[in-house]
mmCIF file of C-alpha atoms and ligand atoms in Angstrom:
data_model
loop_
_atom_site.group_PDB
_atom_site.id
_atom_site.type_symbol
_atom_site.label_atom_id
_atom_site.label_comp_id
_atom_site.label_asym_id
_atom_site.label_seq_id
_atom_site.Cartn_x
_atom_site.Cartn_y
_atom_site.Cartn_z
ATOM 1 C CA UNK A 323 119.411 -14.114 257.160
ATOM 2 C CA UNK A 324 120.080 -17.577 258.714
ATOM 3 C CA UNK A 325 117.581 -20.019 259.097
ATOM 4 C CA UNK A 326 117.559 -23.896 259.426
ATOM 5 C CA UNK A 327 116.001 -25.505 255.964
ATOM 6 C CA UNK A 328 115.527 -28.597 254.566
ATOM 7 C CA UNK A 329 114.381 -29.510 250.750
ATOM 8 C CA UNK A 330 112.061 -32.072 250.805
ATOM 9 C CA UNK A 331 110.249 -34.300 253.367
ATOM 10 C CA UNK A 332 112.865 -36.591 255.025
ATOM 11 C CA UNK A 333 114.719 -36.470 258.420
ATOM 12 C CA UNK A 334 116.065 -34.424 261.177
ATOM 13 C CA UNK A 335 119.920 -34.805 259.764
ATOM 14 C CA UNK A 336 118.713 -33.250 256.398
ATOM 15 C CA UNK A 337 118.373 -29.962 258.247
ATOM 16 C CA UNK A 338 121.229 -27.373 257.064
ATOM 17 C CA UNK A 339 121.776 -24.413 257.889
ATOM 18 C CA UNK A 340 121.148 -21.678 254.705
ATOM 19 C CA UNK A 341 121.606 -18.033 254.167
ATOM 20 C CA UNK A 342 117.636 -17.401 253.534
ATOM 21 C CA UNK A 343 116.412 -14.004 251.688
ATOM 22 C CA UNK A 344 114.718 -11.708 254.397
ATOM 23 C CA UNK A 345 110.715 -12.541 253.911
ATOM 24 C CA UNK A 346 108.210 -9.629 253.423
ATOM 25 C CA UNK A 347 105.593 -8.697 254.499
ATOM 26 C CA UNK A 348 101.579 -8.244 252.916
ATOM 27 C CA UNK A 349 99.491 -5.531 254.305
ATOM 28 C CA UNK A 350 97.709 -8.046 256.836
ATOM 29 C CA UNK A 351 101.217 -9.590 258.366
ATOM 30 C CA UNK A 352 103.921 -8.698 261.058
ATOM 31 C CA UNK A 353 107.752 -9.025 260.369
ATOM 32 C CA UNK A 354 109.194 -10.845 263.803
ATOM 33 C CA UNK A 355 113.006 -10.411 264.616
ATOM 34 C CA UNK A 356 112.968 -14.335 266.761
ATOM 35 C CA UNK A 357 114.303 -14.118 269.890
ATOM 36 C CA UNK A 358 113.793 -18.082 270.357
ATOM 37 C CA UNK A 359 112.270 -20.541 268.614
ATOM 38 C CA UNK A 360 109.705 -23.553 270.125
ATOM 39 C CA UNK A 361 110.416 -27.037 268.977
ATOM 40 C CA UNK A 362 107.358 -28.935 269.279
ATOM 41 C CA UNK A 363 106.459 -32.777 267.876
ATOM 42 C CA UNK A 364 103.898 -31.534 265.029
ATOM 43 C CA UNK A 365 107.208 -29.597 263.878
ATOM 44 C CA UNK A 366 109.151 -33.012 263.179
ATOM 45 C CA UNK A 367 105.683 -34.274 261.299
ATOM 46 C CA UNK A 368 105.758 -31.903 258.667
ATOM 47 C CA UNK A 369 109.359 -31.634 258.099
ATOM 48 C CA UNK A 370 108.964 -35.473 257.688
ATOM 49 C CA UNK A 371 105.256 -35.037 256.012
ATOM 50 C CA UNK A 372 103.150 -36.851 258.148
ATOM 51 C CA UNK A 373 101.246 -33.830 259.272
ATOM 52 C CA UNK A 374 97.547 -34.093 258.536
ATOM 53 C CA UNK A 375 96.674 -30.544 257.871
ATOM 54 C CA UNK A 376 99.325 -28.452 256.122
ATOM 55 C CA UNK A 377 101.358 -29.189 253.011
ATOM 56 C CA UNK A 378 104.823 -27.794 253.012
ATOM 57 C CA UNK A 379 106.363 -26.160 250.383
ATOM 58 C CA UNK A 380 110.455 -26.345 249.905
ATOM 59 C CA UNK A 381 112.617 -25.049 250.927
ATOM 60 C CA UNK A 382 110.909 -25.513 254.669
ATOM 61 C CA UNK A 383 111.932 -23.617 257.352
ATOM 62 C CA UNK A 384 110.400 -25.629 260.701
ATOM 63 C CA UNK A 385 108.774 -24.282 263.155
ATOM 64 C CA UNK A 386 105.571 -23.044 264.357
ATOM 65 C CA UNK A 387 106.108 -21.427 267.708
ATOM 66 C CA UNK A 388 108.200 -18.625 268.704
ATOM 67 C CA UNK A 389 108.383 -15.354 270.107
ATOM 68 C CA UNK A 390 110.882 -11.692 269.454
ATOM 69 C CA UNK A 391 110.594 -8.702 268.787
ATOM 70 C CA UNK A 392 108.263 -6.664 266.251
ATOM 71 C CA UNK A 393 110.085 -5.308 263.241
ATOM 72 C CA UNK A 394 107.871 -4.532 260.732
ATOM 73 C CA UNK A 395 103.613 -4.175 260.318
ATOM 74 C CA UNK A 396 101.420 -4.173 257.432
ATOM 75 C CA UNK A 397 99.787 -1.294 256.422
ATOM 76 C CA UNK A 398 95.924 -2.968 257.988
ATOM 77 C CA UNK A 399 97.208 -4.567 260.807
ATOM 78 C CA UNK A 400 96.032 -2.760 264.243
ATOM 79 C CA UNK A 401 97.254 -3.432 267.941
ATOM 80 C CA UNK A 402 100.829 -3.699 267.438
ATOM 81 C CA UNK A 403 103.862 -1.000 267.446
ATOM 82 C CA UNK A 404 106.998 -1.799 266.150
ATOM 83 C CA UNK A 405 109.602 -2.884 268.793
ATOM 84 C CA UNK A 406 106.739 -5.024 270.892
ATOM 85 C CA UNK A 407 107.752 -8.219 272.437
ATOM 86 C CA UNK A 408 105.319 -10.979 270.833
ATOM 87 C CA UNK A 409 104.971 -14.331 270.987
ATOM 88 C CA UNK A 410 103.346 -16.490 267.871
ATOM 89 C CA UNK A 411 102.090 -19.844 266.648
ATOM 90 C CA UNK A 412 101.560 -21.019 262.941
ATOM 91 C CA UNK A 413 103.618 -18.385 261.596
ATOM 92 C CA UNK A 414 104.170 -18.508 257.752
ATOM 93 C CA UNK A 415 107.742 -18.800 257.013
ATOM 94 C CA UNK A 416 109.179 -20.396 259.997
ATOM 95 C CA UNK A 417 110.664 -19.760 263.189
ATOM 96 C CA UNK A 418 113.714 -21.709 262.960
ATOM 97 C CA UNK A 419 115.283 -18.151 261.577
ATOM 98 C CA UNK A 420 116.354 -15.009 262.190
ATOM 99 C CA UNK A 421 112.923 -13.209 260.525
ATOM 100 C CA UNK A 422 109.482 -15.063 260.541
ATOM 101 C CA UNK A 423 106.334 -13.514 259.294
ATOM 102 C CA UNK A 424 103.125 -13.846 261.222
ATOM 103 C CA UNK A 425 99.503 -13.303 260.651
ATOM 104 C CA UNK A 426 98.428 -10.871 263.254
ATOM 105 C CA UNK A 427 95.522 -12.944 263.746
ATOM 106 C CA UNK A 428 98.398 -15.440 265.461
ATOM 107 C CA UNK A 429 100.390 -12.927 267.014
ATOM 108 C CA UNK A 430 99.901 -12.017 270.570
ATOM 109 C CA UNK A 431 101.699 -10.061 273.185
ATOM 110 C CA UNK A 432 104.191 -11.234 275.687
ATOM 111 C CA UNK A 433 104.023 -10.933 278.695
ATOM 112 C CA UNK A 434 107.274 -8.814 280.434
ATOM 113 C CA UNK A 435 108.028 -11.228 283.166
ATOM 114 C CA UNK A 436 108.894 -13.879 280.285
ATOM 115 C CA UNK A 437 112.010 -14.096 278.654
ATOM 116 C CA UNK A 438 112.139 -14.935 274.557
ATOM 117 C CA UNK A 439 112.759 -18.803 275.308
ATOM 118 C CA UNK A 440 109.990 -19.450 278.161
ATOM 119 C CA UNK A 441 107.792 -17.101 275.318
ATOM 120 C CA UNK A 442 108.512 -19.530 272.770
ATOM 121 C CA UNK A 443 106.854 -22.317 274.633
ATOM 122 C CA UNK A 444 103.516 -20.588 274.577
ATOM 123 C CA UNK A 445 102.081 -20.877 271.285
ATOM 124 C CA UNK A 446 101.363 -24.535 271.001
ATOM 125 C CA UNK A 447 101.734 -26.079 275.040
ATOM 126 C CA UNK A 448 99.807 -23.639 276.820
ATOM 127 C CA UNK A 449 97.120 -22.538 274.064
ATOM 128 C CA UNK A 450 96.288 -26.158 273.438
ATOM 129 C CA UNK A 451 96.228 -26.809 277.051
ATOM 130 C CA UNK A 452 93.875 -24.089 277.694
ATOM 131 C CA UNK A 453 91.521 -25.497 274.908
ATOM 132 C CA UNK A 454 91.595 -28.946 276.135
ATOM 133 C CA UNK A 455 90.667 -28.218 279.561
ATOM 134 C CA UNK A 456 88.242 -25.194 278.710
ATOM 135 C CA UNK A 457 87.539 -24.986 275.841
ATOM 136 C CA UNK A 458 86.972 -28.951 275.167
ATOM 137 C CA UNK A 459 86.210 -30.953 278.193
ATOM 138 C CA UNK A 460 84.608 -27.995 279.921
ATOM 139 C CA UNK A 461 86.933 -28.261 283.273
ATOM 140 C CA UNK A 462 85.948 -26.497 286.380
ATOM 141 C CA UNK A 463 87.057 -25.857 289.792
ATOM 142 C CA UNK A 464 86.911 -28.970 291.860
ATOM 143 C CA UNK A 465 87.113 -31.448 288.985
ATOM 144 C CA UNK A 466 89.295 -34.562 289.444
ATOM 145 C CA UNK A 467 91.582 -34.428 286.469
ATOM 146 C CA UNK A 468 93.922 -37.100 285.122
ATOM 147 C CA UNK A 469 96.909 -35.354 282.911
ATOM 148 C CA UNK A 470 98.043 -38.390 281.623
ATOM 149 C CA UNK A 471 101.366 -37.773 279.867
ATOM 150 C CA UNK A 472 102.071 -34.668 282.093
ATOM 151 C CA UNK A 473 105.926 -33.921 281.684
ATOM 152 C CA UNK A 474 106.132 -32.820 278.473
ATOM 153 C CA UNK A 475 105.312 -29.264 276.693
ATOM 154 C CA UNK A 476 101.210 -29.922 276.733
ATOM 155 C CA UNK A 477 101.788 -31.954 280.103
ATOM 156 C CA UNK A 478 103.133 -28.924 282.382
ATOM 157 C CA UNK A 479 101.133 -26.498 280.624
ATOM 158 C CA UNK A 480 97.982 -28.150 281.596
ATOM 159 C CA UNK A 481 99.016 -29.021 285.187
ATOM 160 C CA UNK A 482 99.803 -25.535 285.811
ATOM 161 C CA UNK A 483 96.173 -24.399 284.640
ATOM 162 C CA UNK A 484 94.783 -27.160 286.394
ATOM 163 C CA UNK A 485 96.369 -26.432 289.307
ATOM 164 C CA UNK A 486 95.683 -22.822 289.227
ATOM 165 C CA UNK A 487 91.791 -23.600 288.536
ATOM 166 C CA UNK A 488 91.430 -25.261 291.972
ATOM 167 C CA UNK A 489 90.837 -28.775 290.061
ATOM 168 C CA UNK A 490 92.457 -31.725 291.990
ATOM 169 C CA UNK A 491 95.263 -33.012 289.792
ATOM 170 C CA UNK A 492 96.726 -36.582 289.500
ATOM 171 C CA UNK A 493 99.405 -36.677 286.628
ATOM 172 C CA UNK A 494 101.430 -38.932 285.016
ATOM 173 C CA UNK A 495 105.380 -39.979 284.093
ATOM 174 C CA UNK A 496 107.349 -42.062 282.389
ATOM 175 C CA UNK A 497 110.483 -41.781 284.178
ATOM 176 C CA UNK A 498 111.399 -41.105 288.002
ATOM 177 C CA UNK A 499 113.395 -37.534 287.040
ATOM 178 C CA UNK A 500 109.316 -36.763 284.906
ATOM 179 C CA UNK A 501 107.711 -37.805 288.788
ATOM 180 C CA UNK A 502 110.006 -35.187 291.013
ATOM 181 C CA UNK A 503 109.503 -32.545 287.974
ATOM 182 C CA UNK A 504 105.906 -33.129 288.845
ATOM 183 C CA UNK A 505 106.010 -33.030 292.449
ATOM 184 C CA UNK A 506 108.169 -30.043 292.281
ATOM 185 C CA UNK A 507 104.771 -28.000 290.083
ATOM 186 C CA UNK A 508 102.856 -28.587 293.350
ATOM 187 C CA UNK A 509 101.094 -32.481 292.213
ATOM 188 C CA UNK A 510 100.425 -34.585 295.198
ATOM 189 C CA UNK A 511 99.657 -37.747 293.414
ATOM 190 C CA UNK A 512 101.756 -38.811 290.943
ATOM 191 C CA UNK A 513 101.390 -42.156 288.589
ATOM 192 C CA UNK A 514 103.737 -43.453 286.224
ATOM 193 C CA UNK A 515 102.219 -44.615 282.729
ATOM 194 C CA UNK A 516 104.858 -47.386 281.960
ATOM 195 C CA UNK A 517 103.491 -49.350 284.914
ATOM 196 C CA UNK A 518 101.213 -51.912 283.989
ATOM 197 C CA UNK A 519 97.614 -51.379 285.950
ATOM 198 C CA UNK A 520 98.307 -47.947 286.511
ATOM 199 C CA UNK A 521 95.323 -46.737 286.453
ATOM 200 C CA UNK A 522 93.362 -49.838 288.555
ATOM 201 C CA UNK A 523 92.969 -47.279 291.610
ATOM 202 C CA UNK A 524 90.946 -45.480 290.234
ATOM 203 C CA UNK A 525 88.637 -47.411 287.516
ATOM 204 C CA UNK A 526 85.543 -47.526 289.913
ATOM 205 C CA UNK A 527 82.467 -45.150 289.523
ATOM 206 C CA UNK A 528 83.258 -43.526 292.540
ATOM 207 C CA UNK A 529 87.193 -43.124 292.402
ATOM 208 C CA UNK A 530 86.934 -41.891 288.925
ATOM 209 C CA UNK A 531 88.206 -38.980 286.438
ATOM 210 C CA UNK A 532 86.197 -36.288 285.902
ATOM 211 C CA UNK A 533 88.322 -35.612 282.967
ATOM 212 C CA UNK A 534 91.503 -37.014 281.373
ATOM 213 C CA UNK A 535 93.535 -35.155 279.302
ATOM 214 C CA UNK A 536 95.661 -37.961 277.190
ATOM 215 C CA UNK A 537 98.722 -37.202 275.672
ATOM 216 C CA UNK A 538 98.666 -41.090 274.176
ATOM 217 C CA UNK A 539 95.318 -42.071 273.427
ATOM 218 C CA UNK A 540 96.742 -44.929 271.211
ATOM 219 C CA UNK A 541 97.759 -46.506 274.305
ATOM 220 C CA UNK A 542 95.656 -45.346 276.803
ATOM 221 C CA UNK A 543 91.889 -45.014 275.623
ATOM 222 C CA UNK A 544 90.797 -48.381 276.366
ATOM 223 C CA UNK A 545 91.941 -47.843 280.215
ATOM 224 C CA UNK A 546 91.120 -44.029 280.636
ATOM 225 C CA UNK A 547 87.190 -45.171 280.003
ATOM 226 C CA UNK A 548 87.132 -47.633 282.377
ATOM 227 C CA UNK A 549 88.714 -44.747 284.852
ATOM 228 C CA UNK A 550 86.241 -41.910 284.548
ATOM 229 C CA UNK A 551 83.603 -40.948 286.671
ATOM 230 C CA UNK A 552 79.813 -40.836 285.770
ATOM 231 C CA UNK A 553 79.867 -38.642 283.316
ATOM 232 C CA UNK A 554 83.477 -38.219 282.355
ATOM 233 C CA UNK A 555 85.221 -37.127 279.757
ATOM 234 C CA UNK A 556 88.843 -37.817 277.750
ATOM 235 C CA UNK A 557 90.087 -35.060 276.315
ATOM 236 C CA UNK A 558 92.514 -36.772 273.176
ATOM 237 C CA UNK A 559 95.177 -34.274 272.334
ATOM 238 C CA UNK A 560 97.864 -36.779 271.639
ATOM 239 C CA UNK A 561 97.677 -39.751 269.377
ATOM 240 C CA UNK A 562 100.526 -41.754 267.254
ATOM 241 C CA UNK A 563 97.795 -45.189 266.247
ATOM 242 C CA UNK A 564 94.808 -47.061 266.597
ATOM 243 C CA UNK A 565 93.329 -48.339 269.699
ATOM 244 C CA UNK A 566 90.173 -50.813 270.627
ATOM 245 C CA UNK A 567 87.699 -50.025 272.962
ATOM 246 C CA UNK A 568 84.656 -51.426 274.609
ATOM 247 C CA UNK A 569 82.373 -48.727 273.983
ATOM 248 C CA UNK A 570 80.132 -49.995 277.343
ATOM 249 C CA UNK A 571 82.792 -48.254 279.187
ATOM 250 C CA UNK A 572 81.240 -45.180 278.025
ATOM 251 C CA UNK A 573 77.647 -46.087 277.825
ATOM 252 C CA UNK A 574 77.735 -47.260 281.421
ATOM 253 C CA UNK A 575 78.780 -43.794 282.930
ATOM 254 C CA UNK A 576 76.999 -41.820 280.376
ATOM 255 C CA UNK A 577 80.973 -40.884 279.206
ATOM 256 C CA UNK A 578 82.373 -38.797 276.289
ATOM 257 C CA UNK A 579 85.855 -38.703 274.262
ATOM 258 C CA UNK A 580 86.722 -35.401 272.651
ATOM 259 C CA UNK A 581 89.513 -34.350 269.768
ATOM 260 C CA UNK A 582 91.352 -31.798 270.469
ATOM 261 C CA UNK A 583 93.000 -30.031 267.675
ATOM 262 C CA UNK A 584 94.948 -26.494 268.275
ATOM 263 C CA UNK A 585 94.468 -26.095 263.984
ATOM 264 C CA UNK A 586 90.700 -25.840 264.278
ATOM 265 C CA UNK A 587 90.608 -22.902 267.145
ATOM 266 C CA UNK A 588 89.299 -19.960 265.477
ATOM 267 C CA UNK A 589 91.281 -16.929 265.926
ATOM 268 C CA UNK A 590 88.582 -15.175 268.043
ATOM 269 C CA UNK A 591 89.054 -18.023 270.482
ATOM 270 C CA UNK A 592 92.418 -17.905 270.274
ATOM 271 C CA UNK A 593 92.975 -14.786 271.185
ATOM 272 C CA UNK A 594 90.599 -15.319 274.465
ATOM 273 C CA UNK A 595 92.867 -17.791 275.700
ATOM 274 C CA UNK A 596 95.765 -15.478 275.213
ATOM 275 C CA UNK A 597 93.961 -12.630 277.183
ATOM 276 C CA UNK A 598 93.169 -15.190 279.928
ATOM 277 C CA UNK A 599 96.869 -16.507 280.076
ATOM 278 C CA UNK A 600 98.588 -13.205 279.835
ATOM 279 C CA UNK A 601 98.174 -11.937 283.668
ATOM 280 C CA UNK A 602 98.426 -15.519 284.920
ATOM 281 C CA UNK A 603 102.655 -15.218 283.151
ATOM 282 C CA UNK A 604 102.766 -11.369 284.604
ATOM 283 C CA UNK A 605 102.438 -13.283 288.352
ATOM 284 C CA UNK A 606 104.227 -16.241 287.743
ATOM 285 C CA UNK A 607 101.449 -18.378 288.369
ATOM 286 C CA UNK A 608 101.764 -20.476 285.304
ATOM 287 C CA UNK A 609 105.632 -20.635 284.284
ATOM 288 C CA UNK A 610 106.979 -22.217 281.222
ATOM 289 C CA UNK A 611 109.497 -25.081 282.374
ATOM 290 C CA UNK A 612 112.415 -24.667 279.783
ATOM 291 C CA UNK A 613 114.218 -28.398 279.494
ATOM 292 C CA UNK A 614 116.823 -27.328 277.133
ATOM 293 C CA UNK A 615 117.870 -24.318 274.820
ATOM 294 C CA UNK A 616 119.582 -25.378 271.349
ATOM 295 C CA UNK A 617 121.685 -23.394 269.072
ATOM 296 C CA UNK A 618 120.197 -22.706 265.934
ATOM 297 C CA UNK A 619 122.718 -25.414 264.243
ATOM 298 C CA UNK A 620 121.430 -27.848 266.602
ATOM 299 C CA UNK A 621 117.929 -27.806 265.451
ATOM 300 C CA UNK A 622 117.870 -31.345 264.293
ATOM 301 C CA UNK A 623 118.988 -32.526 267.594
ATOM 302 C CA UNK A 624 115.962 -30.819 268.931
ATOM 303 C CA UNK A 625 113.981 -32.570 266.524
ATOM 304 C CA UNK A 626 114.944 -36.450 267.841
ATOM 305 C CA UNK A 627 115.064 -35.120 271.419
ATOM 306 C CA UNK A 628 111.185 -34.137 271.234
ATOM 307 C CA UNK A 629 110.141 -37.361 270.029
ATOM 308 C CA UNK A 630 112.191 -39.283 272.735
ATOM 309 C CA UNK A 631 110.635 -40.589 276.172
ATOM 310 C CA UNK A 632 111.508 -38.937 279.388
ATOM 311 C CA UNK A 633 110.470 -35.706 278.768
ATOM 312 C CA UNK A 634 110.663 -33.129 281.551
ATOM 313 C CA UNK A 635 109.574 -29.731 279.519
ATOM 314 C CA UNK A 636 110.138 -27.904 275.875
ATOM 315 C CA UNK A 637 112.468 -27.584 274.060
ATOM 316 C CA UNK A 638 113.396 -24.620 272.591
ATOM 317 C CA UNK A 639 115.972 -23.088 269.730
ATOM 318 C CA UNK A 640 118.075 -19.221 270.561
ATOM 319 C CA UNK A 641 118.705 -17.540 267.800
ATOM 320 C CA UNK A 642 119.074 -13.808 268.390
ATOM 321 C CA UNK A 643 118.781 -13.461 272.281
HETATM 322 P P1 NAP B 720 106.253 -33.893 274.490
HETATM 323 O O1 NAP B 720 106.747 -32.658 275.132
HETATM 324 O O2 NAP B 720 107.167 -34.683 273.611
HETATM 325 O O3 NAP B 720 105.674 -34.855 275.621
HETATM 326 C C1 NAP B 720 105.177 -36.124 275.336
HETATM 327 C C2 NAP B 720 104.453 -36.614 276.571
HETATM 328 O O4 NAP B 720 103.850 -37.876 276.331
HETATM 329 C C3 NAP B 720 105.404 -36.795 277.745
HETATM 330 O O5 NAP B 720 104.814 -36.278 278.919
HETATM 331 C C4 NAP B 720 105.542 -38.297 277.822
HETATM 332 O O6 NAP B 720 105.903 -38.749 279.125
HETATM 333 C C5 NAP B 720 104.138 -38.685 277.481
HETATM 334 N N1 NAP B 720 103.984 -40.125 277.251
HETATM 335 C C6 NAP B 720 104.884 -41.002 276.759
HETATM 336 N N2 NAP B 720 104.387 -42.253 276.830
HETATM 337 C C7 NAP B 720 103.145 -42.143 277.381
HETATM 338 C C8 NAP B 720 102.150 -43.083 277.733
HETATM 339 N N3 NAP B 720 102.292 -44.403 277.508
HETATM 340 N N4 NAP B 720 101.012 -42.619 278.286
HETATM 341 C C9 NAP B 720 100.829 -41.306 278.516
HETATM 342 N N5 NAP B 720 101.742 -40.373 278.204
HETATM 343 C C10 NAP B 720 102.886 -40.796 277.646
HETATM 344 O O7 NAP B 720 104.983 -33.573 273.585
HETATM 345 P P2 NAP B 720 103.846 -32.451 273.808
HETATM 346 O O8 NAP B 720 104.216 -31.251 273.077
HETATM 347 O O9 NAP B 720 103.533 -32.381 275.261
HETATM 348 O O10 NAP B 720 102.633 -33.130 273.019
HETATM 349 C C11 NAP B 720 102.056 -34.337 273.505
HETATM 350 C C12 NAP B 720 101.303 -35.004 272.355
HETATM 351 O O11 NAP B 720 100.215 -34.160 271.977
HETATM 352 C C13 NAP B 720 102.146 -35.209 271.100
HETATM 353 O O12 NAP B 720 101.747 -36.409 270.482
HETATM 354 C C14 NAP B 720 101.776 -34.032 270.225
HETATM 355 O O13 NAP B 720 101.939 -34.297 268.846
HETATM 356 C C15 NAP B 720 100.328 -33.841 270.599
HETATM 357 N N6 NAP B 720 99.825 -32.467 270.450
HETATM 358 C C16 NAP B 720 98.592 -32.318 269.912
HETATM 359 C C17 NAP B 720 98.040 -31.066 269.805
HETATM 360 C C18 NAP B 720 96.646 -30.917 269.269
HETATM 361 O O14 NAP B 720 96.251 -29.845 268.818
HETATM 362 N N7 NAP B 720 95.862 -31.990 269.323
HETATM 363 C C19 NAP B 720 98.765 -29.945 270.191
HETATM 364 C C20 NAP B 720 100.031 -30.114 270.755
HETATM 365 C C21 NAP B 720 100.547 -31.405 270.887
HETATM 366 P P3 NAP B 720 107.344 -39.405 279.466
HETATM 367 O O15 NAP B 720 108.318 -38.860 278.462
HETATM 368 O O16 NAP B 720 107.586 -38.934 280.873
HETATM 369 O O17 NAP B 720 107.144 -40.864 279.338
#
């Protein structure tokens, strides 16, 4: 089969494209034909080997997300038939290739009103935007939420389930083109995190965040406590450093910071959050905002073009659509 591989840590132009043995399957697994493939950031850390949790062995085949067609089941696994469309995260071989093989404990249907390219932007963005908001800084209908670092993969994902909770969204951008992307998913205030003082509005007790989701806490932590409301929380999902803070920011409003890390969701909780998004895709209420489709070849260009600013959605690889 085809797949994208690389032989040791090292960068996106060591990517080549190989003619890969079919993987099989164990008795607890599911054989996935991939339809498309997602590209997300943690892919380009562990093809380089800066990821904190998983060791890679070689040759790697990147990618976590993805989503096709079901080919082949092992003999224990229940709640799947051949020829389902599924979507997946953390598969085991990778998804930059014509076959992947999945746990079935990170397999999950897809809904029929998305295509294989919007399904492979599920698995990370939207399950780790559920958790942050849910499952981490306990969101609820009404709260004032910051997205801060809204037009990428997490970004949209979480303004769409803000939005559709009845919370009252501000979110952020880096670029102009990142604002109107914004505007256009139905947020009424937009702020752009490149400006200095950006978020001086609204560092007073009673202007305040409820929550912030950060997508840079590196940059941003120090600010985002002096910007919640009594009681507030940051929700870090993103992080590339260190950052100093004056932790009176959070004793004065009685303030929390939570991780947020999609590897420690259990797969009980996991699977919740795909019931919960499933009908929300059937009526189009969240929708997966596809920035560009790659050719399998042009995986490594994928894997610069996520780390660059001005994002305005996922990124995604075709490979038998
Ligand atoms: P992405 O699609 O590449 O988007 C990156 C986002 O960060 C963009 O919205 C970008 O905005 C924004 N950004 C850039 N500079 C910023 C700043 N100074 N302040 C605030 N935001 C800024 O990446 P993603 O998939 O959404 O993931 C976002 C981050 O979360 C990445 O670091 C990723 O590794 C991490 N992540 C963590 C988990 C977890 O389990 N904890 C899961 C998924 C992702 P502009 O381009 O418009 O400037």
């Amino acid at each position: 089969m085809k797949a994208m591989q690389i032989q040791d840590y090292g960068p996106a132009t060591d990517l080549m494209l190989a003619d890969a043995q079919q993987p099989s399957i164990n008795e607890d697994q599911i054989l996935v034909q991939v339809g498309a493939a997602g590209v997300n950031p943690v892919d380009t850390y562990i093809r380089s080997g800066i990821n904190n949790y998983t060791a890679s062995r070689f040759p790697h085949t990147p990618g976590s997300d993805g989503a096709g067609t079901v080919v082949a089941l092992g003999t224990k696994v229940t709640g799947f038939e051949i020829g389902q469309r599924v979507y997946f995260s953390r598969n085991l071989t990778g998804s930059s290739a014509e076959y992947t093989v999945c746990a079935a404990t990170h397999t999950y249907l897809l809904a029929d009103a998305l295509s294989f390219e919007e399904g492979a932007c599920l698995g990370i963005p939207y399950t780790t935007a559920h958790r942050a908001l849910f499952g981490r800084a306990n969101a609820k209908t009404g709260d004032k939420v910051l997205v801060h670092g809204a037009t990428g993969a997490v970004g949209l994902a979480t303004v769409q389930l803000a939005l559709a909770a009845g919370m009252d969204v501000i979110a952020s951008a880096g670029t102009t083109a990142g604002a109107e992307l914004l505007r256009q998913q139905g947020v009424t205030q937009v702020i752009m995190h490149n400006e200095s003082d950006h978020l001086a509005p609204f560092q007073t007790l009673d202007k305040g965040f409820d929550i912030i989701i950060e997508m840079l806490a590196n940059h941003n932590l120090d600010q985002d406590l002096k910007a919640l409301a009594f009681g507030g929380c940051v929700a870090v999902v993103g992080n590339r450093g260190t950052v100093e803070i004056n932790p009176r920011d959070l004793m004065a409003r009685d303030a929390s910071v939570v991780g947020v890390a999609l590897a420690n969701t259990k797969p009980h909780e996991l699977a919740l959050i795909a019931k919960a998004l499933r009908p929300l895709f059937e009526m189009g209420v969240l929708k997966p905002v596809i920035r560009h489709s790659y050719a399998l070849t042009e995986l490594a260009q994928a894997h610069e073009d996520v780390l660059k600013s001005g994002a305005l959605g996922n990124l995604v690889v075709r490979i038998n659509d």
